[in-house]
Coordinates of C-alpha atoms in Angstrom, one line a residue:
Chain A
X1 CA 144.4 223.2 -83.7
X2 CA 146.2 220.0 -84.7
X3 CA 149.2 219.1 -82.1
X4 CA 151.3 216.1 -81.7
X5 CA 153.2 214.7 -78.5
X6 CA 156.1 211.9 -78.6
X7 CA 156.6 211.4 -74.8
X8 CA 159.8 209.7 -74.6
X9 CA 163.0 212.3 -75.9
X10 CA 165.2 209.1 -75.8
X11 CA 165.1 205.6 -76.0
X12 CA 167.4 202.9 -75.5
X13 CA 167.2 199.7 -76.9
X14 CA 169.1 196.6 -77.5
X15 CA 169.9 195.2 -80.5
X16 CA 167.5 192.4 -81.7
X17 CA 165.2 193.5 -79.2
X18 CA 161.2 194.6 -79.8
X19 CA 160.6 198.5 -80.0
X20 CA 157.5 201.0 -79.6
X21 CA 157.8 204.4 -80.1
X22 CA 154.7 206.8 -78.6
X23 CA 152.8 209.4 -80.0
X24 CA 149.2 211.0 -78.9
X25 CA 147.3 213.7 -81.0
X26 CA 145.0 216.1 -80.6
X27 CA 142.9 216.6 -83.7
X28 CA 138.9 217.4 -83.8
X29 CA 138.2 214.5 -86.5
X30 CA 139.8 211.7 -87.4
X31 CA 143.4 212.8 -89.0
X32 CA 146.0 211.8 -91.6
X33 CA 149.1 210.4 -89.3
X34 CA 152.8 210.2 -90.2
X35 CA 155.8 208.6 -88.8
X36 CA 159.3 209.9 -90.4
X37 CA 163.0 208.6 -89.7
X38 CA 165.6 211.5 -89.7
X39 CA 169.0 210.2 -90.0
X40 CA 172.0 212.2 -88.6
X41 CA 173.1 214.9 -90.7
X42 CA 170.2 213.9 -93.3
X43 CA 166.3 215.0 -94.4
X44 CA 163.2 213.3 -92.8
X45 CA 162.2 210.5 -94.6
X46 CA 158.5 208.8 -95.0
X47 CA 158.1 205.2 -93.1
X48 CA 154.5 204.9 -93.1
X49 CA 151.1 206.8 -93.3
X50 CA 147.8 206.3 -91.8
X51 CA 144.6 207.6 -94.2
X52 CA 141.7 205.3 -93.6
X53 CA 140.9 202.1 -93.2
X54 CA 143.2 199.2 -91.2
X55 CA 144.0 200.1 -88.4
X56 CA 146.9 198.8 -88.7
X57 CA 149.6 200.1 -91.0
X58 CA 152.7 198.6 -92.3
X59 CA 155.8 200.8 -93.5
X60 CA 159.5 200.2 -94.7
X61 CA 162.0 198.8 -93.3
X62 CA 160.1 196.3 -90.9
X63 CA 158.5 199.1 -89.4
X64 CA 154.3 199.1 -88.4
X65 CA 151.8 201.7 -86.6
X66 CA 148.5 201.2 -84.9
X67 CA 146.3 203.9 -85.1
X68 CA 143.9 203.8 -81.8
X69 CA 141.2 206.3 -82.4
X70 CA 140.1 205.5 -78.4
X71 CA 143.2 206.8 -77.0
X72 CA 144.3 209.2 -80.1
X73 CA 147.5 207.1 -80.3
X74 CA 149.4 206.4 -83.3
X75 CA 152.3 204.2 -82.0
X76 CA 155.9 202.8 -83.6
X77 CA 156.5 199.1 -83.8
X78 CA 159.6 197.0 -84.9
X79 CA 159.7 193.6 -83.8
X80 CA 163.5 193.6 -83.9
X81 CA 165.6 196.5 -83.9
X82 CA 169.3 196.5 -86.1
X83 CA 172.0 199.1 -85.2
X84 CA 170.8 201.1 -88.0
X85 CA 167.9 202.2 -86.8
X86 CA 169.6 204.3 -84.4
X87 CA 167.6 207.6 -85.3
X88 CA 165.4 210.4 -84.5
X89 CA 162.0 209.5 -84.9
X90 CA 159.0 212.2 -85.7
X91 CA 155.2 211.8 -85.8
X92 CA 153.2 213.8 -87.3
X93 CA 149.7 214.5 -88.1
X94 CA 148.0 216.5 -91.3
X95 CA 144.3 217.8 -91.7
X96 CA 141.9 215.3 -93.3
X97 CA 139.4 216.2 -96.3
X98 CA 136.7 218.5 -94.6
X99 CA 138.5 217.8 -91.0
X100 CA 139.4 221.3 -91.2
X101 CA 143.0 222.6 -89.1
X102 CA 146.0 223.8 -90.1
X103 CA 147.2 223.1 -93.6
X104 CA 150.8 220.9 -93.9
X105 CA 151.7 218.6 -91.4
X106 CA 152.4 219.3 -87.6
X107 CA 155.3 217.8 -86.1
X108 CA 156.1 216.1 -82.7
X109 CA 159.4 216.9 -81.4
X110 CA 161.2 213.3 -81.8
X111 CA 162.1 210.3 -80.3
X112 CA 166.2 209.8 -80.1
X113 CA 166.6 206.3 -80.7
X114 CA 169.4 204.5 -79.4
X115 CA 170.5 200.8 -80.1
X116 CA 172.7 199.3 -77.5
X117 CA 174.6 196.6 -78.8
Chain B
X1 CA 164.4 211.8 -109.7
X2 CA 166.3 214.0 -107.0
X3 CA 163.1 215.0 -105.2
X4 CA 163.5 218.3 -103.4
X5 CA 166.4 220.1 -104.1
X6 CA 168.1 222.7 -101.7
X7 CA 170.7 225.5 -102.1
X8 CA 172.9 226.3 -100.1
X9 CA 173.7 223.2 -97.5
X10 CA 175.5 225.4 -95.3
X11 CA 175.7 229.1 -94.7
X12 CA 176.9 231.9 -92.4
X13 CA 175.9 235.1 -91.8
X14 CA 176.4 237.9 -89.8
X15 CA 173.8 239.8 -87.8
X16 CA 172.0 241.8 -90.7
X17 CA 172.5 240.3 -93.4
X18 CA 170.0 238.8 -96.2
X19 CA 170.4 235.7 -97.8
X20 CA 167.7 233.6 -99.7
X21 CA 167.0 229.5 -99.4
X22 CA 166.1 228.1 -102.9
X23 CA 164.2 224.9 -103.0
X24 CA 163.2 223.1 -106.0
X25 CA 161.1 219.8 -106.7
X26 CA 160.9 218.1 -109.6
X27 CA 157.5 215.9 -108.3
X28 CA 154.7 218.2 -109.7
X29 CA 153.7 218.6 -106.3
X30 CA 151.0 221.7 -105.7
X31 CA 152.3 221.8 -102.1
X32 CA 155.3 223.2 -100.4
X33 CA 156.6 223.8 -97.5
X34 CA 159.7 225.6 -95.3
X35 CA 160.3 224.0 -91.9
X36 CA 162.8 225.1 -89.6
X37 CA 164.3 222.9 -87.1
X38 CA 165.9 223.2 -83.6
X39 CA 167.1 220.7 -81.0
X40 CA 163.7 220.1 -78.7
X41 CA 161.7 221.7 -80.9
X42 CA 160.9 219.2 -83.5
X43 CA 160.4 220.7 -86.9
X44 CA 158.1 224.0 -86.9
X45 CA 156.6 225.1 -90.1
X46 CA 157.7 228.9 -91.4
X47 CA 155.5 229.4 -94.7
X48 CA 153.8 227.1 -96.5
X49 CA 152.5 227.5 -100.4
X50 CA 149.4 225.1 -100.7
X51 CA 149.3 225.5 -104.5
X52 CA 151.6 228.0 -107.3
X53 CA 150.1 231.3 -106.6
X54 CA 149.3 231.3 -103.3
X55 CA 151.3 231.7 -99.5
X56 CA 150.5 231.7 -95.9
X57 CA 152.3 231.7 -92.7
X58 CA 152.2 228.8 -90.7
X59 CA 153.5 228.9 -87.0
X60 CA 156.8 230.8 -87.0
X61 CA 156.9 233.3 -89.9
X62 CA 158.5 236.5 -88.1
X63 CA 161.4 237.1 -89.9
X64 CA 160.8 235.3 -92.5
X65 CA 159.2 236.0 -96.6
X66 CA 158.0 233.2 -99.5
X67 CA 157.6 233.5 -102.8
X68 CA 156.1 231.0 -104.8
X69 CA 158.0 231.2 -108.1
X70 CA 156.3 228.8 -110.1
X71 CA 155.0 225.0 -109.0
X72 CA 158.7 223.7 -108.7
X73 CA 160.5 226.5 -106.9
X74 CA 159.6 227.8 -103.4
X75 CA 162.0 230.2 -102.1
X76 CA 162.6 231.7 -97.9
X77 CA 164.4 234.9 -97.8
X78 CA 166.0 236.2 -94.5
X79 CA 166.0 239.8 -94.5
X80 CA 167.7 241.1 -91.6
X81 CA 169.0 237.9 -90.0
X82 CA 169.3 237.4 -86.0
X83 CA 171.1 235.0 -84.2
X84 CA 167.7 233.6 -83.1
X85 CA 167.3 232.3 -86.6
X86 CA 170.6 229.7 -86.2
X87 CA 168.7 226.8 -87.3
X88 CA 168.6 224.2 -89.7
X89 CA 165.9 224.7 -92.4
X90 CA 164.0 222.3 -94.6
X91 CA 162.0 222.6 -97.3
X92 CA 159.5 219.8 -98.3
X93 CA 156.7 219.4 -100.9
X94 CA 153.6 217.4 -101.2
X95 CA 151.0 216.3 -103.7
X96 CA 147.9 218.2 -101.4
X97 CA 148.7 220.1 -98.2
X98 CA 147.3 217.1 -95.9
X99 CA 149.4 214.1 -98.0
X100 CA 152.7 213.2 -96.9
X101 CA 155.3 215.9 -97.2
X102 CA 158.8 214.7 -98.9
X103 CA 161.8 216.9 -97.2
X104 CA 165.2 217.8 -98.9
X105 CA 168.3 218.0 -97.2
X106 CA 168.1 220.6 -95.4
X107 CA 170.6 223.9 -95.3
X108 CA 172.0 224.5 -91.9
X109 CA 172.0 228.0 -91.1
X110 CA 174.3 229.9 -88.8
X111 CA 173.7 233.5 -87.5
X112 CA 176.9 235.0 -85.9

C-alpha cells in the first residue's frame, strides 16, 4: 500500500527567508506525487504535480519540488517565503498506470507553516 | 466554473441522527472522492467513486454510505451519527482516480 510521511508538524520561518518542506513515500513503482496548500478555514488547493519526466517540477505561486527516486523524497521549495504562505501544507501520492495501489490519492498529515515576520 | 460544490458548510447533529453531504462538480470528472479530515490525521479517504456507476471504500468507510448519482453528484450519508464522526469532510473529484484530485470547501461536521 501507498503511504506518505511529512516529518516536520510545524515549521517556522522568517519572512524573505528560503523554505523546504519534507515528504518520503512508500510506493512499489514509481508514483504520481502531489503537494496541496490548505488555507485556514478553506479546501486544499493543487500547487504542483509530479507525472514523469524532470525531475524537477515547478508550481504556482513561486513554489518547486524535486522528486528523488533514490531516497523516495518529493520535497517543497520556495526561495523566499511572503506572510501569505503561512499554511498547512499536504503531500500526497496517487497510483501510476499499471503501478497498481490504492485508487485516489493518499495523504500525508501536513506541514503547519508558520512565517515569522 | 465553481468546481466542486458542497452542501451544507456547517452542520450539527445529535447522537443518531442522519444527514446526507451533497457534492457536485461541474468538471466532467469520472472520479470522486469523500475525505474526511481531523487535526493530525491529515485527510483520510471514506468512499471513493472511480467512474458513474461504480463505489468502493477506501480507508475509513464504517459509518459511512455513497451513492454515485450520476457523473456530477456524489453524495455521503451518515446514518446513525456518533460523536467520533465530528470532523470536517471534503469532497474532491478528478479526471482518473490517479490524476490530481480538485477539493470543495469542505462542510464541517459536528456530532454532539
Amino acid at each position: 500500500a501507498q503511504s506518505v510521511t511529512q516529518p516536520d508538524i510545524h515549521i517556522t520561518v522568517s519572512e524573505g527567508a528560503s523554505l523546504e518542506l519534507r515528504c518520503n513515500y512508500s510506493y512499489g513503482a514509481t508514483p504520481y506525487l502531489f503537494w496541496y496548500v490548505q488555507s485556514p478555514g478553506q479546501g486544499l488547493q493543487l500547487l504542483l504535480k509530479y507525472f514523469s519526466g524532470d525531475t524537477l517540477v515547478q508550481g504556482i505561486k513561486g513554489f518547486e519540488a524535486e522528486f528523488k527516486r533514490s531516497q523516495s523524497s518529493f520535497n517543497l521549495r520556495k526561495p523566499s517565503v511572503h506572510w501569505s504562505d503561512a499554511a498547512e501544507y499536504f503531500c500526497a501520492v496517487g497510483p501510476s498506470w499499471g503501478g497498481g495501489g490504492a485508487d485516489g490519492l493518499t495523504f500525508g498529515k501536513g506541514t503547519h507553516l508558520i512565517i515569522q515576520p | 466554473n465553481a468546481g466542486v460544490t458542497q452542501t451544507p458548510k456547517f452542520q450539527v447533529l445529535k447522537t443518531g441522527q442522519s444527514m446526507t453531504l451533497q457534492c457536485a462538480q461541474d468538471m466532467n470528472h469520472n472520479s470522486m472522492y469523500w475525505y474526511r479530515q481531523d487535526p493530525g490525521m491529515g485527510l483520510r479517504l471514506i468512499y471513493y467513486s472511480a467512474s458513474e456507476g461504480t463505489t468502493d471504500k477506501g480507508e475509513v468507510p464504517n459509518g459511512y454510505n455513497v451513492s454515485r448519482l450520476n457523473k456530477r453528484e456524489f453524495s455521503l450519508r451518515l446514518e446513525s451519527a456518533a460523536p467520533s464522526q465530528t470532523s470536517v469532510y471534503f469532497c474532491a473529484s478528478s479526471e482518473r482516480v490517479n490524476t490530481e484530485a480538485f477539493f470543495g470547501q469542505g462542510t464541517r461536521l459536528t456530532v454532539v
